């Protein structure tokens, strides 16, 4: 039994946030014959591991792709408070920080309001810093804002006694294989490593080391890399900018994938 369970056989866990917590781009097939693709992600992987080590786990994932911090605070946080789980993970504000004119100080104040409400329930609250974008040419200029936001998040976590998953220091995520083709969302392997990191923070007996080196690979020829950059800009960057300019979100009209606390089966081996 994990160090987190404290002898309890039932653990309830609610995950809050945006696409990072919804699980994009870590797909697994939907019901047979439907052609539907669902997303697993680090939060599902964490819940599955807890189910394997703590006994029965009830799990809800309220995260929806594209969500800004205000909708998360206004809609997801009250639902989490209503569910009164033992464990809450909150990652929010990233979609705000990457927008032009974003104010990390204001975003942090909104984040603190969410943490205050969640901590008041007695739940164990885990929060996430933003990632270091130094390795991403398009996002590199946002490092200052992200670093400022991260300092606020750490101060908030200290004040309310939250655990912190420091994504900024996870250098393993700076490998291109940690990211999907759109370079905005994690790959399945990126999600797996973050799940292992959260397990470590929860003292939940992670089955592997998230720091494990990536297998060696041959360097990509310069010309091929530039062609990939051009393809990425056309297929992903331009549509993303278009949605922002139009005030649209990839999550418009979408609901949470797991809106209620429902018992979860233990993790599938090899996943």
PDB file of C-alpha atoms in Angstrom:
ATOM      1  CA  UNK A   1       0.000   0.000   0.000  1.00  0.00           C
ATOM      2  CA  UNK A   2       1.363   3.427  -0.848  1.00  0.00           C
ATOM      3  CA  UNK A   3       2.613   5.991   1.624  1.00  0.00           C
ATOM      4  CA  UNK A   4      -0.217   8.298   0.540  1.00  0.00           C
ATOM      5  CA  UNK A   5      -3.075   5.960   1.420  1.00  0.00           C
ATOM      6  CA  UNK A   6      -2.449   6.171   5.191  1.00  0.00           C
ATOM      7  CA  UNK A   7      -4.192   2.851   5.636  1.00  0.00           C
ATOM      8  CA  UNK A   8      -7.351   3.781   3.796  1.00  0.00           C
ATOM      9  CA  UNK A   9      -8.763   1.361   1.227  1.00  0.00           C
ATOM     10  CA  UNK A  10     -10.714   4.018  -0.719  1.00  0.00           C
ATOM     11  CA  UNK A  11      -9.147   7.150  -2.175  1.00  0.00           C
ATOM     12  CA  UNK A  12     -11.048   9.790  -4.093  1.00  0.00           C
ATOM     13  CA  UNK A  13      -9.187  11.927  -6.615  1.00  0.00           C
ATOM     14  CA  UNK A  14     -10.334  14.903  -8.724  1.00  0.00           C
ATOM     15  CA  UNK A  15      -8.190  16.395 -11.504  1.00  0.00           C
ATOM     16  CA  UNK A  16      -8.746  20.010 -12.606  1.00  0.00           C
ATOM     17  CA  UNK A  17      -7.333  21.958 -15.533  1.00  0.00           C
ATOM     18  CA  UNK A  18      -7.065  22.181 -19.295  1.00  0.00           C
ATOM     19  CA  UNK A  19      -5.717  19.978 -22.112  1.00  0.00           C
ATOM     20  CA  UNK A  20      -2.621  19.089 -20.081  1.00  0.00           C
ATOM     21  CA  UNK A  21      -4.801  17.346 -17.495  1.00  0.00           C
ATOM     22  CA  UNK A  22      -7.459  16.135 -19.931  1.00  0.00           C
ATOM     23  CA  UNK A  23      -4.683  14.059 -21.473  1.00  0.00           C
ATOM     24  CA  UNK A  24      -4.028  15.390 -24.956  1.00  0.00           C
ATOM     25  CA  UNK A  25      -2.243  13.860 -26.907  1.00  0.00           C
ATOM     26  CA  UNK A  26      -2.231  10.460 -25.191  1.00  0.00           C
ATOM     27  CA  UNK A  27      -4.993   8.616 -27.071  1.00  0.00           C
ATOM     28  CA  UNK A  28      -6.577   5.261 -26.529  1.00  0.00           C
ATOM     29  CA  UNK A  29      -9.437   3.720 -28.502  1.00  0.00           C
ATOM     30  CA  UNK A  30     -13.030   4.467 -27.588  1.00  0.00           C
ATOM     31  CA  UNK A  31     -15.869   1.907 -27.710  1.00  0.00           C
ATOM     32  CA  UNK A  32     -15.373  -0.647 -30.456  1.00  0.00           C
ATOM     33  CA  UNK A  33     -16.975   0.295 -33.762  1.00  0.00           C
ATOM     34  CA  UNK A  34     -17.443   3.970 -32.897  1.00  0.00           C
ATOM     35  CA  UNK A  35     -14.127   5.264 -34.245  1.00  0.00           C
ATOM     36  CA  UNK A  36     -14.014   7.512 -31.189  1.00  0.00           C
ATOM     37  CA  UNK A  37     -10.619   8.470 -29.798  1.00  0.00           C
ATOM     38  CA  UNK A  38     -10.355   9.236 -26.096  1.00  0.00           C
ATOM     39  CA  UNK A  39      -7.458  10.712 -24.180  1.00  0.00           C
ATOM     40  CA  UNK A  40      -5.781   9.044 -21.244  1.00  0.00           C
ATOM     41  CA  UNK A  41      -2.992  11.339 -19.997  1.00  0.00           C
ATOM     42  CA  UNK A  42      -0.935  11.581 -16.831  1.00  0.00           C
ATOM     43  CA  UNK A  43      -3.960  12.072 -14.526  1.00  0.00           C
ATOM     44  CA  UNK A  44      -5.651   8.878 -15.740  1.00  0.00           C
ATOM     45  CA  UNK A  45      -2.325   7.060 -15.450  1.00  0.00           C
ATOM     46  CA  UNK A  46      -1.879   8.369 -11.898  1.00  0.00           C
ATOM     47  CA  UNK A  47      -5.400   7.303 -10.920  1.00  0.00           C
ATOM     48  CA  UNK A  48      -4.818   3.848 -12.408  1.00  0.00           C
ATOM     49  CA  UNK A  49      -1.614   3.465 -10.422  1.00  0.00           C
ATOM     50  CA  UNK A  50      -3.321   4.562  -7.197  1.00  0.00           C
ATOM     51  CA  UNK A  51      -6.046   1.997  -7.874  1.00  0.00           C
ATOM     52  CA  UNK A  52      -3.378  -0.692  -8.157  1.00  0.00           C
ATOM     53  CA  UNK A  53      -1.637   0.330  -4.918  1.00  0.00           C
ATOM     54  CA  UNK A  54      -4.345   1.785  -2.663  1.00  0.00           C
ATOM     55  CA  UNK A  55      -7.286  -0.474  -3.372  1.00  0.00           C
ATOM     56  CA  UNK A  56     -10.464   1.036  -4.800  1.00  0.00           C
ATOM     57  CA  UNK A  57     -10.072   4.551  -6.166  1.00  0.00           C
ATOM     58  CA  UNK A  58     -12.896   6.871  -7.196  1.00  0.00           C
ATOM     59  CA  UNK A  59     -11.728   9.303  -9.842  1.00  0.00           C
ATOM     60  CA  UNK A  60     -13.137  12.357 -11.631  1.00  0.00           C
ATOM     61  CA  UNK A  61     -11.379  14.404 -14.298  1.00  0.00           C
ATOM     62  CA  UNK A  62     -13.055  17.782 -14.852  1.00  0.00           C
ATOM     63  CA  UNK A  63     -10.348  19.206 -17.137  1.00  0.00           C
ATOM     64  CA  UNK A  64     -11.324  20.499 -20.584  1.00  0.00           C
ATOM     65  CA  UNK A  65      -8.919  21.464 -23.339  1.00  0.00           C
ATOM     66  CA  UNK A  66      -8.418  25.156 -24.025  1.00  0.00           C
ATOM     67  CA  UNK A  67      -9.831  26.329 -20.699  1.00  0.00           C
ATOM     68  CA  UNK A  68      -8.579  29.633 -19.300  1.00  0.00           C
ATOM     69  CA  UNK A  69      -8.127  30.038 -15.573  1.00  0.00           C
ATOM     70  CA  UNK A  70     -11.391  31.906 -14.862  1.00  0.00           C
ATOM     71  CA  UNK A  71     -13.660  29.148 -16.250  1.00  0.00           C
ATOM     72  CA  UNK A  72     -11.630  26.592 -14.310  1.00  0.00           C
ATOM     73  CA  UNK A  73     -12.114  28.567 -11.090  1.00  0.00           C
ATOM     74  CA  UNK A  74     -15.771  29.334 -11.782  1.00  0.00           C
ATOM     75  CA  UNK A  75     -16.903  25.876 -12.924  1.00  0.00           C
ATOM     76  CA  UNK A  76     -14.406  23.139 -12.089  1.00  0.00           C
ATOM     77  CA  UNK A  77     -13.374  24.270  -8.609  1.00  0.00           C
ATOM     78  CA  UNK A  78     -16.955  24.443  -7.182  1.00  0.00           C
ATOM     79  CA  UNK A  79     -17.627  20.969  -8.535  1.00  0.00           C
ATOM     80  CA  UNK A  80     -14.448  19.674  -6.901  1.00  0.00           C
ATOM     81  CA  UNK A  81     -15.445  21.288  -3.597  1.00  0.00           C
ATOM     82  CA  UNK A  82     -18.848  19.598  -3.887  1.00  0.00           C
ATOM     83  CA  UNK A  83     -17.222  16.201  -4.486  1.00  0.00           C
ATOM     84  CA  UNK A  84     -14.909  16.631  -1.449  1.00  0.00           C
ATOM     85  CA  UNK A  85     -12.127  14.313  -2.644  1.00  0.00           C
ATOM     86  CA  UNK A  86      -9.076  13.215  -0.681  1.00  0.00           C
ATOM     87  CA  UNK A  87      -6.752  14.401  -3.449  1.00  0.00           C
ATOM     88  CA  UNK A  88      -6.975  17.274  -5.952  1.00  0.00           C
ATOM     89  CA  UNK A  89      -4.530  18.153  -8.711  1.00  0.00           C
ATOM     90  CA  UNK A  90      -4.724  21.638 -10.198  1.00  0.00           C
ATOM     91  CA  UNK A  91      -2.848  22.878 -13.237  1.00  0.00           C
ATOM     92  CA  UNK A  92      -4.253  26.156 -14.577  1.00  0.00           C
ATOM     93  CA  UNK A  93      -3.170  29.458 -16.064  1.00  0.00           C
ATOM     94  CA  UNK A  94      -0.977  28.181 -18.876  1.00  0.00           C
ATOM     95  CA  UNK A  95      -3.454  29.139 -21.584  1.00  0.00           C
ATOM     96  CA  UNK A  96      -3.686  32.613 -20.041  1.00  0.00           C
ATOM     97  CA  UNK A  97       0.075  33.173 -19.788  1.00  0.00           C
ATOM     98  CA  UNK A  98       0.752  32.377 -23.453  1.00  0.00           C
ATOM     99  CA  UNK A  99      -1.751  34.984 -24.664  1.00  0.00           C
ATOM    100  CA  UNK A 100      -0.536  38.436 -25.726  1.00  0.00           C
ATOM    101  CA  UNK A 101      -0.733  40.957 -22.921  1.00  0.00           C
ATOM    102  CA  UNK A 102      -1.156  38.305 -20.246  1.00  0.00           C
ATOM    103  CA  UNK A 103      -0.553  39.452 -16.668  1.00  0.00           C
ATOM    104  CA  UNK A 104       1.055  36.676 -14.573  1.00  0.00           C
ATOM    105  CA  UNK A 105       0.386  38.627 -11.362  1.00  0.00           C
ATOM    106  CA  UNK A 106      -3.359  38.791 -12.019  1.00  0.00           C
ATOM    107  CA  UNK A 107      -3.446  35.170 -13.169  1.00  0.00           C
ATOM    108  CA  UNK A 108      -1.729  34.138  -9.934  1.00  0.00           C
ATOM    109  CA  UNK A 109      -4.309  35.981  -7.827  1.00  0.00           C
ATOM    110  CA  UNK A 110      -7.087  34.054  -9.552  1.00  0.00           C
ATOM    111  CA  UNK A 111      -5.134  30.825  -9.040  1.00  0.00           C
ATOM    112  CA  UNK A 112      -4.783  31.588  -5.328  1.00  0.00           C
ATOM    113  CA  UNK A 113      -8.556  31.958  -4.976  1.00  0.00           C
ATOM    114  CA  UNK A 114      -8.925  28.437  -6.368  1.00  0.00           C
ATOM    115  CA  UNK A 115      -6.298  26.976  -4.061  1.00  0.00           C
ATOM    116  CA  UNK A 116      -7.858  28.686  -1.047  1.00  0.00           C
ATOM    117  CA  UNK A 117     -11.231  27.040  -1.717  1.00  0.00           C
ATOM    118  CA  UNK A 118      -9.732  23.628  -2.408  1.00  0.00           C
ATOM    119  CA  UNK A 119      -7.438  23.649   0.623  1.00  0.00           C
ATOM    120  CA  UNK A 120     -10.350  24.605   2.877  1.00  0.00           C
ATOM    121  CA  UNK A 121     -11.975  21.225   2.127  1.00  0.00           C
ATOM    122  CA  UNK A 122      -9.091  19.382   3.784  1.00  0.00           C
ATOM    123  CA  UNK A 123      -8.062  17.715   0.521  1.00  0.00           C
ATOM    124  CA  UNK A 124      -4.414  17.174  -0.332  1.00  0.00           C
ATOM    125  CA  UNK A 125      -3.789  19.686  -3.126  1.00  0.00           C
ATOM    126  CA  UNK A 126      -1.089  19.236  -5.767  1.00  0.00           C
ATOM    127  CA  UNK A 127      -0.236  22.122  -8.103  1.00  0.00           C
ATOM    128  CA  UNK A 128       2.037  22.348 -11.149  1.00  0.00           C
ATOM    129  CA  UNK A 129       4.505  24.987 -12.261  1.00  0.00           C
ATOM    130  CA  UNK A 130       4.777  25.968 -15.904  1.00  0.00           C
ATOM    131  CA  UNK A 131       7.374  24.290 -18.108  1.00  0.00           C
ATOM    132  CA  UNK A 132      10.618  25.900 -19.220  1.00  0.00           C
ATOM    133  CA  UNK A 133      10.052  26.813 -22.874  1.00  0.00           C
ATOM    134  CA  UNK A 134      13.713  27.597 -23.661  1.00  0.00           C
ATOM    135  CA  UNK A 135      13.875  24.630 -26.051  1.00  0.00           C
ATOM    136  CA  UNK A 136      10.805  25.714 -28.061  1.00  0.00           C
ATOM    137  CA  UNK A 137      11.682  28.466 -30.565  1.00  0.00           C
ATOM    138  CA  UNK A 138       8.122  29.830 -30.842  1.00  0.00           C
ATOM    139  CA  UNK A 139       7.490  29.829 -27.069  1.00  0.00           C
ATOM    140  CA  UNK A 140      10.975  30.826 -25.911  1.00  0.00           C
ATOM    141  CA  UNK A 141      10.040  34.483 -25.487  1.00  0.00           C
ATOM    142  CA  UNK A 142       7.458  33.523 -22.828  1.00  0.00           C
ATOM    143  CA  UNK A 143      10.053  32.257 -20.330  1.00  0.00           C
ATOM    144  CA  UNK A 144      10.000  35.461 -18.285  1.00  0.00           C
ATOM    145  CA  UNK A 145       6.235  35.426 -17.808  1.00  0.00           C
ATOM    146  CA  UNK A 146       6.217  31.727 -17.011  1.00  0.00           C
ATOM    147  CA  UNK A 147       9.036  32.148 -14.487  1.00  0.00           C
ATOM    148  CA  UNK A 148       7.173  35.009 -12.791  1.00  0.00           C
ATOM    149  CA  UNK A 149       3.999  32.933 -12.619  1.00  0.00           C
ATOM    150  CA  UNK A 150       5.958  29.988 -11.235  1.00  0.00           C
ATOM    151  CA  UNK A 151       7.324  32.064  -8.372  1.00  0.00           C
ATOM    152  CA  UNK A 152       3.776  33.107  -7.474  1.00  0.00           C
ATOM    153  CA  UNK A 153       2.615  29.477  -7.597  1.00  0.00           C
ATOM    154  CA  UNK A 154       5.381  28.365  -5.266  1.00  0.00           C
ATOM    155  CA  UNK A 155       4.507  31.104  -2.767  1.00  0.00           C
ATOM    156  CA  UNK A 156       0.825  30.124  -2.918  1.00  0.00           C
ATOM    157  CA  UNK A 157       1.701  26.456  -2.444  1.00  0.00           C
ATOM    158  CA  UNK A 158       3.869  27.267   0.554  1.00  0.00           C
ATOM    159  CA  UNK A 159       1.111  29.354   2.137  1.00  0.00           C
ATOM    160  CA  UNK A 160      -1.605  26.710   1.744  1.00  0.00           C
ATOM    161  CA  UNK A 161       0.552  23.628   2.260  1.00  0.00           C
ATOM    162  CA  UNK A 162       0.246  22.271  -1.278  1.00  0.00           C
ATOM    163  CA  UNK A 163       2.569  19.826  -2.995  1.00  0.00           C
ATOM    164  CA  UNK A 164       4.334  21.208  -6.082  1.00  0.00           C
ATOM    165  CA  UNK A 165       5.175  19.340  -9.287  1.00  0.00           C
ATOM    166  CA  UNK A 166       8.033  21.393 -10.704  1.00  0.00           C
ATOM    167  CA  UNK A 167       7.668  20.911 -14.453  1.00  0.00           C
ATOM    168  CA  UNK A 168      10.259  23.652 -15.082  1.00  0.00           C
ATOM    169  CA  UNK A 169      13.047  21.462 -13.688  1.00  0.00           C
ATOM    170  CA  UNK A 170      12.031  18.304 -15.585  1.00  0.00           C
ATOM    171  CA  UNK A 171      14.750  18.442 -18.240  1.00  0.00           C
ATOM    172  CA  UNK A 172      13.582  15.088 -19.540  1.00  0.00           C
ATOM    173  CA  UNK A 173      10.619  16.950 -21.078  1.00  0.00           C
ATOM    174  CA  UNK A 174      12.937  18.978 -23.299  1.00  0.00           C
ATOM    175  CA  UNK A 175      13.378  16.019 -25.641  1.00  0.00           C
ATOM    176  CA  UNK A 176      11.168  16.239 -28.742  1.00  0.00           C
ATOM    177  CA  UNK A 177       9.881  12.734 -28.021  1.00  0.00           C
ATOM    178  CA  UNK A 178       8.090  14.056 -24.933  1.00  0.00           C
ATOM    179  CA  UNK A 179       5.804  16.073 -27.222  1.00  0.00           C
ATOM    180  CA  UNK A 180       3.164  15.256 -29.802  1.00  0.00           C
ATOM    181  CA  UNK A 181       3.263  16.442 -33.391  1.00  0.00           C
ATOM    182  CA  UNK A 182       1.605  19.743 -32.512  1.00  0.00           C
ATOM    183  CA  UNK A 183       4.456  20.607 -30.071  1.00  0.00           C
ATOM    184  CA  UNK A 184       1.853  22.027 -27.688  1.00  0.00           C
ATOM    185  CA  UNK A 185       0.717  18.820 -25.988  1.00  0.00           C
ATOM    186  CA  UNK A 186       2.629  15.954 -24.466  1.00  0.00           C
ATOM    187  CA  UNK A 187       3.153  12.604 -26.146  1.00  0.00           C
ATOM    188  CA  UNK A 188       2.093   9.386 -24.396  1.00  0.00           C
ATOM    189  CA  UNK A 189       5.644   9.023 -23.090  1.00  0.00           C
ATOM    190  CA  UNK A 190       5.625  12.596 -21.808  1.00  0.00           C
ATOM    191  CA  UNK A 191       2.379  11.915 -19.939  1.00  0.00           C
ATOM    192  CA  UNK A 192       3.785   8.664 -18.545  1.00  0.00           C
ATOM    193  CA  UNK A 193       6.815  10.431 -17.105  1.00  0.00           C
ATOM    194  CA  UNK A 194       4.722  13.137 -15.476  1.00  0.00           C
ATOM    195  CA  UNK A 195       2.488  10.493 -13.895  1.00  0.00           C
ATOM    196  CA  UNK A 196       5.616   8.884 -12.451  1.00  0.00           C
ATOM    197  CA  UNK A 197       6.764  12.262 -11.111  1.00  0.00           C
ATOM    198  CA  UNK A 198       3.422  12.864  -9.371  1.00  0.00           C
ATOM    199  CA  UNK A 199       3.544   9.354  -7.916  1.00  0.00           C
ATOM    200  CA  UNK A 200       6.953  10.215  -6.491  1.00  0.00           C
ATOM    201  CA  UNK A 201       5.632  13.413  -4.894  1.00  0.00           C
ATOM    202  CA  UNK A 202       2.705  11.517  -3.372  1.00  0.00           C
ATOM    203  CA  UNK A 203       5.060   8.799  -2.100  1.00  0.00           C
ATOM    204  CA  UNK A 204       2.893   6.389  -4.095  1.00  0.00           C
ATOM    205  CA  UNK A 205       5.598   3.896  -5.080  1.00  0.00           C
ATOM    206  CA  UNK A 206       6.279   4.911  -8.706  1.00  0.00           C
ATOM    207  CA  UNK A 207       7.020   1.730 -10.699  1.00  0.00           C
ATOM    208  CA  UNK A 208       9.792   3.396 -12.732  1.00  0.00           C
ATOM    209  CA  UNK A 209      12.072   6.440 -12.651  1.00  0.00           C
ATOM    210  CA  UNK A 210      10.773   9.456 -14.585  1.00  0.00           C
ATOM    211  CA  UNK A 211      14.389  10.605 -14.994  1.00  0.00           C
ATOM    212  CA  UNK A 212      15.368   7.578 -17.098  1.00  0.00           C
ATOM    213  CA  UNK A 213      17.453   8.729 -20.109  1.00  0.00           C
ATOM    214  CA  UNK A 214      15.875   8.694 -23.535  1.00  0.00           C
ATOM    215  CA  UNK A 215      17.217   6.027 -25.909  1.00  0.00           C
ATOM    216  CA  UNK A 216      19.916   7.294 -28.242  1.00  0.00           C
ATOM    217  CA  UNK A 217      18.754   8.366 -31.683  1.00  0.00           C
ATOM    218  CA  UNK A 218      20.444   9.574 -34.833  1.00  0.00           C
ATOM    219  CA  UNK A 219      20.389  13.363 -35.310  1.00  0.00           C
ATOM    220  CA  UNK A 220      17.885  14.579 -37.883  1.00  0.00           C
ATOM    221  CA  UNK A 221      19.373  16.149 -41.032  1.00  0.00           C
ATOM    222  CA  UNK A 222      19.096  19.924 -41.026  1.00  0.00           C
ATOM    223  CA  UNK A 223      16.932  20.021 -44.164  1.00  0.00           C
ATOM    224  CA  UNK A 224      14.509  17.428 -42.813  1.00  0.00           C
ATOM    225  CA  UNK A 225      14.214  19.333 -39.532  1.00  0.00           C
ATOM    226  CA  UNK A 226      13.377  22.577 -41.360  1.00  0.00           C
ATOM    227  CA  UNK A 227      10.755  20.797 -43.451  1.00  0.00           C
ATOM    228  CA  UNK A 228       9.196  19.484 -40.245  1.00  0.00           C
ATOM    229  CA  UNK A 229       9.149  23.039 -38.872  1.00  0.00           C
ATOM    230  CA  UNK A 230       7.329  24.325 -41.945  1.00  0.00           C
ATOM    231  CA  UNK A 231       4.806  21.490 -41.824  1.00  0.00           C
ATOM    232  CA  UNK A 232       4.202  22.110 -38.128  1.00  0.00           C
ATOM    233  CA  UNK A 233       3.636  25.835 -38.702  1.00  0.00           C
ATOM    234  CA  UNK A 234       1.076  25.140 -41.436  1.00  0.00           C
ATOM    235  CA  UNK A 235      -0.765  22.295 -39.721  1.00  0.00           C
ATOM    236  CA  UNK A 236      -0.758  23.485 -36.109  1.00  0.00           C
ATOM    237  CA  UNK A 237       0.648  26.961 -35.440  1.00  0.00           C
ATOM    238  CA  UNK A 238      -1.439  28.897 -37.970  1.00  0.00           C
ATOM    239  CA  UNK A 239      -4.761  27.267 -36.920  1.00  0.00           C
ATOM    240  CA  UNK A 240      -3.872  27.843 -33.257  1.00  0.00           C
ATOM    241  CA  UNK A 241      -3.219  31.538 -33.887  1.00  0.00           C
ATOM    242  CA  UNK A 242      -6.440  31.745 -35.907  1.00  0.00           C
ATOM    243  CA  UNK A 243      -8.495  30.386 -32.998  1.00  0.00           C
ATOM    244  CA  UNK A 244      -6.925  32.882 -30.619  1.00  0.00           C
ATOM    245  CA  UNK A 245      -7.635  35.822 -32.927  1.00  0.00           C
ATOM    246  CA  UNK A 246     -11.226  34.677 -33.378  1.00  0.00           C
ATOM    247  CA  UNK A 247     -11.756  34.181 -29.650  1.00  0.00           C
ATOM    248  CA  UNK A 248     -12.431  30.477 -30.126  1.00  0.00           C
ATOM    249  CA  UNK A 249     -11.127  27.525 -28.143  1.00  0.00           C
ATOM    250  CA  UNK A 250     -10.515  23.878 -28.982  1.00  0.00           C
ATOM    251  CA  UNK A 251     -12.693  23.078 -25.967  1.00  0.00           C
ATOM    252  CA  UNK A 252     -15.767  25.032 -27.044  1.00  0.00           C
ATOM    253  CA  UNK A 253     -18.843  22.878 -26.517  1.00  0.00           C
ATOM    254  CA  UNK A 254     -16.923  20.131 -24.722  1.00  0.00           C
ATOM    255  CA  UNK A 255     -17.706  18.699 -21.319  1.00  0.00           C
ATOM    256  CA  UNK A 256     -15.459  16.980 -18.810  1.00  0.00           C
ATOM    257  CA  UNK A 257     -14.598  13.389 -19.675  1.00  0.00           C
ATOM    258  CA  UNK A 258     -15.161  12.099 -16.105  1.00  0.00           C
ATOM    259  CA  UNK A 259     -17.571  14.532 -14.373  1.00  0.00           C
ATOM    260  CA  UNK A 260     -18.314  12.313 -11.366  1.00  0.00           C
ATOM    261  CA  UNK A 261     -16.311  10.282  -8.885  1.00  0.00           C
ATOM    262  CA  UNK A 262     -16.504   6.772 -10.289  1.00  0.00           C
ATOM    263  CA  UNK A 263     -14.516   3.690  -9.213  1.00  0.00           C
ATOM    264  CA  UNK A 264     -11.537   3.059 -11.468  1.00  0.00           C
ATOM    265  CA  UNK A 265      -9.946  -0.211 -12.457  1.00  0.00           C
ATOM    266  CA  UNK A 266      -6.243  -0.719 -11.689  1.00  0.00           C
ATOM    267  CA  UNK A 267      -3.702   0.202 -14.361  1.00  0.00           C
ATOM    268  CA  UNK A 268      -3.249  -2.134 -17.287  1.00  0.00           C
ATOM    269  CA  UNK A 269       0.177  -3.718 -17.269  1.00  0.00           C
ATOM    270  CA  UNK A 270       2.514  -2.369 -19.902  1.00  0.00           C
ATOM    271  CA  UNK A 271       0.648   0.978 -19.980  1.00  0.00           C
TER     272      UNK A 271
END
